[in-house]
Amino acid sequence: MLNKLSAEFLGTFVLVFGGCGSAVLAAAFPELGIGFAGVALAFGLTVLTMAYAVGHISGGHFNPAITIGLLAGGRFPAKEVVPYIVAQVLGGIAAAAVLYLIASGKAGFDATASGFASNGYGEHSPGGFSLTSAIVIEFVLSAVFLIVIHGATDKFAAAGFAPLAIGLALTLIHLISIPVTNTSVNPARSTAVALFQGTWAIQQLWVFWLVPILGGIVGGLIYRCLLEKKSHA
């Protein structure tokens, strides 16, 4: 179990540091910024690489919504859900702390004013989208993400390609939803940076716990009940 929790801590650390780090440090860099597409790719690459690196140890969740969604899909034991989520949140916070230390080395840096890659809606949505828009897109994309994860890791799926499919799915999810919520689909990622933003991000954090988890549960149930191929003896 220690190996599993260490893998989840490390994987979530890399996801937050790589994904949110690209948003904070590189997205709007003068003249050479990577923009939304670059940030989306960074998030996808973190999951792809860490799933290959430690997925064989812990399953490579790095996200409470995935852990709970896999529970709903019948792929994960209930007794390990809380320890996994604790490890994921702590890994994310550790990454955000390191990122904050790096970012604060630039003159004029202010995590509260900049948003520090936090998720938000209304006036804190990158595109000014409403709470309703945020709820709908986070729910739908979290459900789709869990369907992809269940399908890619199914025993009938092509072996060895799951991290690639999952990483590309997360890239696609970010390409769609960064303008709406700055893309969560991951409560650990949202919590990590919200703690350092310190004001509105914490107030809006409930959306980015509740909705991705509900979407993940629905995605897990859809795959389990409607899509999963049943093996027969």
mmCIF file of N, CA, C and O in Angstrom, residues 89-156:
data_model
loop_
_atom_site.group_PDB
_atom_site.id
_atom_site.type_symbol
_atom_site.label_atom_id
_atom_site.label_comp_id
_atom_site.label_asym_id
_atom_site.label_seq_id
_atom_site.Cartn_x
_atom_site.Cartn_y
_atom_site.Cartn_z
ATOM 1 N N VAL A 89 -4.167 14.523 -3.019
ATOM 2 C CA VAL A 89 -4.276 15.921 -2.592
ATOM 3 C C VAL A 89 -2.949 16.420 -2.033
ATOM 4 O O VAL A 89 -2.505 17.536 -2.347
ATOM 5 N N LEU A 90 -2.286 15.609 -1.234
ATOM 6 C CA LEU A 90 -1.003 16.014 -0.674
ATOM 7 C C LEU A 90 0.057 16.167 -1.765
ATOM 8 O O LEU A 90 0.873 17.093 -1.726
ATOM 9 N N GLY A 91 0.047 15.281 -2.746
ATOM 10 C CA GLY A 91 0.982 15.406 -3.860
ATOM 11 C C GLY A 91 0.754 16.679 -4.643
ATOM 12 O O GLY A 91 1.704 17.371 -5.033
ATOM 13 N N GLY A 92 -0.513 17.011 -4.868
ATOM 14 C CA GLY A 92 -0.836 18.249 -5.578
ATOM 15 C C GLY A 92 -0.405 19.480 -4.809
ATOM 16 O O GLY A 92 0.161 20.417 -5.388
ATOM 17 N N ILE A 93 -0.661 19.493 -3.502
ATOM 18 C CA ILE A 93 -0.279 20.645 -2.676
ATOM 19 C C ILE A 93 1.240 20.812 -2.663
ATOM 20 O O ILE A 93 1.751 21.938 -2.738
ATOM 21 N N ALA A 94 1.966 19.706 -2.565
ATOM 22 C CA ALA A 94 3.425 19.782 -2.580
ATOM 23 C C ALA A 94 3.922 20.397 -3.886
ATOM 24 O O ALA A 94 4.834 21.233 -3.893
ATOM 25 N N ALA A 95 3.314 19.997 -5.001
ATOM 26 C CA ALA A 95 3.708 20.552 -6.297
ATOM 27 C C ALA A 95 3.401 22.038 -6.373
ATOM 28 O O ALA A 95 4.207 22.829 -6.881
ATOM 29 N N ALA A 96 2.225 22.439 -5.888
ATOM 30 C CA ALA A 96 1.849 23.848 -5.909
ATOM 31 C C ALA A 96 2.796 24.680 -5.045
ATOM 32 O O ALA A 96 3.115 25.823 -5.392
ATOM 33 N N ALA A 97 3.251 24.108 -3.938
ATOM 34 C CA ALA A 97 4.195 24.816 -3.066
ATOM 35 C C ALA A 97 5.528 25.050 -3.770
ATOM 36 O O ALA A 97 6.098 26.141 -3.699
ATOM 37 N N VAL A 98 6.012 24.026 -4.478
ATOM 38 C CA VAL A 98 7.259 24.181 -5.229
ATOM 39 C C VAL A 98 7.073 25.198 -6.352
ATOM 40 O O VAL A 98 7.937 26.059 -6.590
ATOM 41 N N LEU A 99 5.953 25.120 -7.038
ATOM 42 C CA LEU A 99 5.666 26.061 -8.119
ATOM 43 C C LEU A 99 5.566 27.487 -7.588
ATOM 44 O O LEU A 99 6.084 28.424 -8.213
ATOM 45 N N TYR A 100 4.943 27.659 -6.448
ATOM 46 C CA TYR A 100 4.830 28.983 -5.829
ATOM 47 C C TYR A 100 6.219 29.532 -5.496
ATOM 48 O O TYR A 100 6.504 30.717 -5.727
ATOM 49 N N LEU A 101 7.088 28.671 -4.981
ATOM 50 C CA LEU A 101 8.451 29.091 -4.641
ATOM 51 C C LEU A 101 9.193 29.569 -5.885
ATOM 52 O O LEU A 101 9.888 30.594 -5.854
ATOM 53 N N ILE A 102 9.025 28.850 -6.978
ATOM 54 C CA ILE A 102 9.686 29.235 -8.234
ATOM 55 C C ILE A 102 9.090 30.529 -8.778
ATOM 56 O O ILE A 102 9.810 31.477 -9.114
ATOM 57 N N ALA A 103 7.755 30.579 -8.866
ATOM 58 C CA ALA A 103 7.088 31.737 -9.461
ATOM 59 C C ALA A 103 7.335 33.015 -8.667
ATOM 60 O O ALA A 103 7.430 34.108 -9.246
ATOM 61 N N SER A 104 7.449 32.889 -7.365
ATOM 62 C CA SER A 104 7.657 34.075 -6.526
ATOM 63 C C SER A 104 9.055 34.660 -6.689
ATOM 64 O O SER A 104 9.334 35.744 -6.173
ATOM 65 N N GLY A 105 9.914 33.966 -7.430
ATOM 66 C CA GLY A 105 11.236 34.504 -7.720
ATOM 67 C C GLY A 105 11.232 35.576 -8.790
ATOM 68 O O GLY A 105 12.265 36.171 -9.085
ATOM 69 N N LYS A 106 10.078 35.801 -9.405
ATOM 70 C CA LYS A 106 9.963 36.856 -10.414
ATOM 71 C C LYS A 106 9.370 38.111 -9.781
ATOM 72 O O LYS A 106 8.358 38.049 -9.072
ATOM 73 N N ALA A 107 9.984 39.240 -10.043
ATOM 74 C CA ALA A 107 9.520 40.501 -9.467
ATOM 75 C C ALA A 107 8.073 40.773 -9.862
ATOM 76 O O ALA A 107 7.693 40.605 -11.024
ATOM 77 N N GLY A 108 7.275 41.153 -8.888
ATOM 78 C CA GLY A 108 5.894 41.505 -9.143
ATOM 79 C C GLY A 108 4.923 40.343 -9.125
ATOM 80 O O GLY A 108 3.730 40.541 -9.330
ATOM 81 N N PHE A 109 5.412 39.140 -8.867
ATOM 82 C CA PHE A 109 4.514 37.980 -8.848
ATOM 83 C C PHE A 109 3.529 38.088 -7.688
ATOM 84 O O PHE A 109 3.896 38.404 -6.563
ATOM 85 N N ASP A 110 2.270 37.791 -7.970
ATOM 86 C CA ASP A 110 1.211 37.837 -6.958
ATOM 87 C C ASP A 110 0.225 36.719 -7.272
ATOM 88 O O ASP A 110 -0.545 36.810 -8.234
ATOM 89 N N ALA A 111 0.239 35.649 -6.472
ATOM 90 C CA ALA A 111 -0.613 34.494 -6.732
ATOM 91 C C ALA A 111 -2.091 34.853 -6.639
ATOM 92 O O ALA A 111 -2.919 34.342 -7.395
ATOM 93 N N THR A 112 -2.425 35.756 -5.724
ATOM 94 C CA THR A 112 -3.825 36.144 -5.559
ATOM 95 C C THR A 112 -4.331 36.896 -6.787
ATOM 96 O O THR A 112 -5.408 36.612 -7.312
ATOM 97 N N ALA A 113 -3.546 37.824 -7.269
ATOM 98 C CA ALA A 113 -3.953 38.631 -8.413
ATOM 99 C C ALA A 113 -3.905 37.848 -9.725
ATOM 100 O O ALA A 113 -4.773 38.008 -10.592
ATOM 101 N N SER A 114 -2.901 37.005 -9.875
ATOM 102 C CA SER A 114 -2.728 36.272 -11.136
ATOM 103 C C SER A 114 -3.696 35.101 -11.273
ATOM 104 O O SER A 114 -3.974 34.635 -12.373
ATOM 105 N N GLY A 115 -4.188 34.603 -10.144
ATOM 106 C CA GLY A 115 -5.058 33.431 -10.169
ATOM 107 C C GLY A 115 -4.315 32.131 -9.959
ATOM 108 O O GLY A 115 -4.896 31.128 -9.581
ATOM 109 N N PHE A 116 -3.018 32.108 -10.239
ATOM 110 C CA PHE A 116 -2.157 30.946 -9.997
ATOM 111 C C PHE A 116 -2.749 29.662 -10.600
ATOM 112 O O PHE A 116 -2.751 28.606 -9.986
ATOM 113 N N ALA A 117 -3.231 29.764 -11.834
ATOM 114 C CA ALA A 117 -3.768 28.617 -12.589
ATOM 115 C C ALA A 117 -4.979 27.983 -11.919
ATOM 116 O O ALA A 117 -5.282 26.809 -12.146
ATOM 117 N N SER A 118 -5.691 28.739 -11.092
ATOM 118 C CA SER A 118 -6.851 28.199 -10.384
ATOM 119 C C SER A 118 -8.043 28.054 -11.314
ATOM 120 O O SER A 118 -8.142 28.712 -12.350
ATOM 121 N N ASN A 119 -8.963 27.191 -10.906
ATOM 122 C CA ASN A 119 -10.205 26.995 -11.649
ATOM 123 C C ASN A 119 -11.274 27.944 -11.127
ATOM 124 O O ASN A 119 -11.345 28.213 -9.937
ATOM 125 N N GLY A 120 -12.106 28.450 -12.049
ATOM 126 C CA GLY A 120 -13.135 29.378 -11.619
ATOM 127 C C GLY A 120 -14.249 29.522 -12.630
ATOM 128 O O GLY A 120 -14.186 29.012 -13.748
ATOM 129 N N TYR A 121 -15.294 30.213 -12.214
ATOM 130 C CA TYR A 121 -16.435 30.503 -13.077
ATOM 131 C C TYR A 121 -16.845 31.956 -12.877
ATOM 132 O O TYR A 121 -16.319 32.647 -11.989
ATOM 133 N N GLY A 122 -17.782 32.415 -13.708
ATOM 134 C CA GLY A 122 -18.199 33.812 -13.605
ATOM 135 C C GLY A 122 -17.046 34.734 -13.966
ATOM 136 O O GLY A 122 -16.368 34.530 -14.971
ATOM 137 N N GLU A 123 -16.794 35.715 -13.140
ATOM 138 C CA GLU A 123 -15.719 36.663 -13.425
ATOM 139 C C GLU A 123 -14.337 36.023 -13.340
ATOM 140 O O GLU A 123 -13.342 36.589 -13.807
ATOM 141 N N HIS A 124 -14.267 34.825 -12.775
ATOM 142 C CA HIS A 124 -12.977 34.138 -12.659
ATOM 143 C C HIS A 124 -12.800 33.033 -13.701
ATOM 144 O O HIS A 124 -11.803 32.303 -13.670
ATOM 145 N N SER A 125 -13.755 32.905 -14.610
ATOM 146 C CA SER A 125 -13.606 32.041 -15.776
ATOM 147 C C SER A 125 -12.750 32.775 -16.799
ATOM 148 O O SER A 125 -12.952 33.971 -17.029
ATOM 149 N N PRO A 126 -11.776 32.100 -17.433
ATOM 150 C CA PRO A 126 -10.961 32.781 -18.442
ATOM 151 C C PRO A 126 -11.793 33.460 -19.528
ATOM 152 O O PRO A 126 -11.426 34.528 -20.024
ATOM 153 N N GLY A 127 -12.920 32.838 -19.889
ATOM 154 C CA GLY A 127 -13.771 33.411 -20.928
ATOM 155 C C GLY A 127 -15.035 34.056 -20.404
ATOM 156 O O GLY A 127 -15.921 34.401 -21.191
ATOM 157 N N GLY A 128 -15.154 34.187 -19.082
ATOM 158 C CA GLY A 128 -16.335 34.802 -18.488
ATOM 159 C C GLY A 128 -17.575 33.929 -18.506
ATOM 160 O O GLY A 128 -18.695 34.440 -18.524
ATOM 161 N N PHE A 129 -17.405 32.604 -18.466
ATOM 162 C CA PHE A 129 -18.540 31.686 -18.519
ATOM 163 C C PHE A 129 -19.200 31.538 -17.146
ATOM 164 O O PHE A 129 -18.544 31.624 -16.113
ATOM 165 N N SER A 130 -20.494 31.255 -17.146
ATOM 166 C CA SER A 130 -21.300 31.215 -15.924
ATOM 167 C C SER A 130 -21.065 29.946 -15.115
ATOM 168 O O SER A 130 -20.446 28.979 -15.583
ATOM 169 N N LEU A 131 -21.636 29.939 -13.916
ATOM 170 C CA LEU A 131 -21.598 28.743 -13.069
ATOM 171 C C LEU A 131 -22.259 27.567 -13.775
ATOM 172 O O LEU A 131 -21.744 26.444 -13.729
ATOM 173 N N THR A 132 -23.377 27.809 -14.425
ATOM 174 C CA THR A 132 -24.062 26.726 -15.143
ATOM 175 C C THR A 132 -23.176 26.130 -16.226
ATOM 176 O O THR A 132 -23.067 24.904 -16.359
ATOM 177 N N SER A 133 -22.517 26.988 -16.987
ATOM 178 C CA SER A 133 -21.594 26.499 -18.024
ATOM 179 C C SER A 133 -20.480 25.666 -17.406
ATOM 180 O O SER A 133 -20.102 24.610 -17.938
ATOM 181 N N ALA A 134 -19.946 26.132 -16.270
ATOM 182 C CA ALA A 134 -18.866 25.420 -15.590
ATOM 183 C C ALA A 134 -19.327 24.044 -15.129
ATOM 184 O O ALA A 134 -18.618 23.037 -15.307
ATOM 185 N N ILE A 135 -20.514 23.986 -14.546
ATOM 186 C CA ILE A 135 -21.040 22.709 -14.049
ATOM 187 C C ILE A 135 -21.244 21.729 -15.199
ATOM 188 O O ILE A 135 -20.837 20.559 -15.122
ATOM 189 N N VAL A 136 -21.849 22.198 -16.277
ATOM 190 C CA VAL A 136 -22.152 21.303 -17.400
ATOM 191 C C VAL A 136 -20.873 20.761 -18.028
ATOM 192 O O VAL A 136 -20.734 19.546 -18.253
ATOM 193 N N ILE A 137 -19.912 21.641 -18.292
ATOM 194 C CA ILE A 137 -18.714 21.172 -19.003
ATOM 195 C C ILE A 137 -17.849 20.282 -18.116
ATOM 196 O O ILE A 137 -17.297 19.273 -18.575
ATOM 197 N N GLU A 138 -17.745 20.600 -16.824
ATOM 198 C CA GLU A 138 -16.945 19.757 -15.930
ATOM 199 C C GLU A 138 -17.605 18.390 -15.744
ATOM 200 O O GLU A 138 -16.920 17.366 -15.683
ATOM 201 N N PHE A 139 -18.930 18.377 -15.668
ATOM 202 C CA PHE A 139 -19.644 17.108 -15.510
ATOM 203 C C PHE A 139 -19.487 16.230 -16.753
ATOM 204 O O PHE A 139 -19.116 15.053 -16.658
ATOM 205 N N VAL A 140 -19.757 16.812 -17.912
ATOM 206 C CA VAL A 140 -19.701 16.035 -19.154
ATOM 207 C C VAL A 140 -18.289 15.519 -19.419
ATOM 208 O O VAL A 140 -18.092 14.328 -19.732
ATOM 209 N N LEU A 141 -17.300 16.382 -19.276
ATOM 210 C CA LEU A 141 -15.931 15.970 -19.593
ATOM 211 C C LEU A 141 -15.374 14.987 -18.565
ATOM 212 O O LEU A 141 -14.593 14.099 -18.919
ATOM 213 N N SER A 142 -15.776 15.111 -17.310
ATOM 214 C CA SER A 142 -15.348 14.136 -16.305
ATOM 215 C C SER A 142 -15.953 12.768 -16.613
ATOM 216 O O SER A 142 -15.274 11.733 -16.498
ATOM 217 N N ALA A 143 -17.223 12.746 -17.017
ATOM 218 C CA ALA A 143 -17.861 11.482 -17.377
ATOM 219 C C ALA A 143 -17.183 10.855 -18.590
ATOM 220 O O ALA A 143 -16.881 9.649 -18.606
ATOM 221 N N VAL A 144 -16.926 11.664 -19.598
ATOM 222 C CA VAL A 144 -16.247 11.163 -20.801
ATOM 223 C C VAL A 144 -14.859 10.633 -20.450
ATOM 224 O O VAL A 144 -14.435 9.573 -20.943
ATOM 225 N N PHE A 145 -14.142 11.358 -19.605
ATOM 226 C CA PHE A 145 -12.798 10.946 -19.201
ATOM 227 C C PHE A 145 -12.829 9.569 -18.549
ATOM 228 O O PHE A 145 -11.992 8.700 -18.843
ATOM 229 N N LEU A 146 -13.800 9.343 -17.671
ATOM 230 C CA LEU A 146 -13.887 8.036 -17.008
ATOM 231 C C LEU A 146 -14.283 6.934 -17.966
ATOM 232 O O LEU A 146 -13.823 5.790 -17.828
ATOM 233 N N ILE A 147 -15.100 7.258 -18.962
ATOM 234 C CA ILE A 147 -15.441 6.254 -19.969
ATOM 235 C C ILE A 147 -14.188 5.871 -20.756
ATOM 236 O O ILE A 147 -13.940 4.681 -21.018
ATOM 237 N N VAL A 148 -13.392 6.858 -21.128
ATOM 238 C CA VAL A 148 -12.136 6.577 -21.836
ATOM 239 C C VAL A 148 -11.217 5.718 -20.977
ATOM 240 O O VAL A 148 -10.617 4.741 -21.460
ATOM 241 N N ILE A 149 -11.089 6.076 -19.700
ATOM 242 C CA ILE A 149 -10.199 5.336 -18.801
ATOM 243 C C ILE A 149 -10.669 3.889 -18.655
ATOM 244 O O ILE A 149 -9.852 2.949 -18.734
ATOM 245 N N HIS A 150 -11.961 3.702 -18.432
ATOM 246 C CA HIS A 150 -12.475 2.339 -18.316
ATOM 247 C C HIS A 150 -12.251 1.548 -19.606
ATOM 248 O O HIS A 150 -11.845 0.376 -19.566
ATOM 249 N N GLY A 151 -12.523 2.181 -20.736
ATOM 250 C CA GLY A 151 -12.369 1.479 -22.005
ATOM 251 C C GLY A 151 -10.920 1.149 -22.325
ATOM 252 O O GLY A 151 -10.609 0.047 -22.766
ATOM 253 N N ALA A 152 -10.034 2.119 -22.083
ATOM 254 C CA ALA A 152 -8.622 1.921 -22.417
ATOM 255 C C ALA A 152 -7.951 0.889 -21.529
ATOM 256 O O ALA A 152 -6.964 0.254 -21.940
ATOM 257 N N THR A 153 -8.473 0.708 -20.307
ATOM 258 C CA THR A 153 -7.879 -0.245 -19.368
ATOM 259 C C THR A 153 -8.660 -1.549 -19.293
ATOM 260 O O THR A 153 -8.341 -2.420 -18.476
ATOM 261 N N ASP A 154 -9.670 -1.693 -20.124
ATOM 262 C CA ASP A 154 -10.467 -2.927 -20.153
ATOM 263 C C ASP A 154 -9.565 -4.104 -20.554
ATOM 264 O O ASP A 154 -8.649 -3.945 -21.368
ATOM 265 N N LYS A 155 -9.859 -5.251 -19.991
ATOM 266 C CA LYS A 155 -9.033 -6.435 -20.308
ATOM 267 C C LYS A 155 -9.143 -6.832 -21.780
ATOM 268 O O LYS A 155 -8.280 -7.553 -22.296
ATOM 269 N N PHE A 156 -10.162 -6.352 -22.461
ATOM 270 C CA PHE A 156 -10.316 -6.654 -23.886
ATOM 271 C C PHE A 156 -9.657 -5.598 -24.778
ATOM 272 O O PHE A 156 -9.617 -5.757 -25.999
#
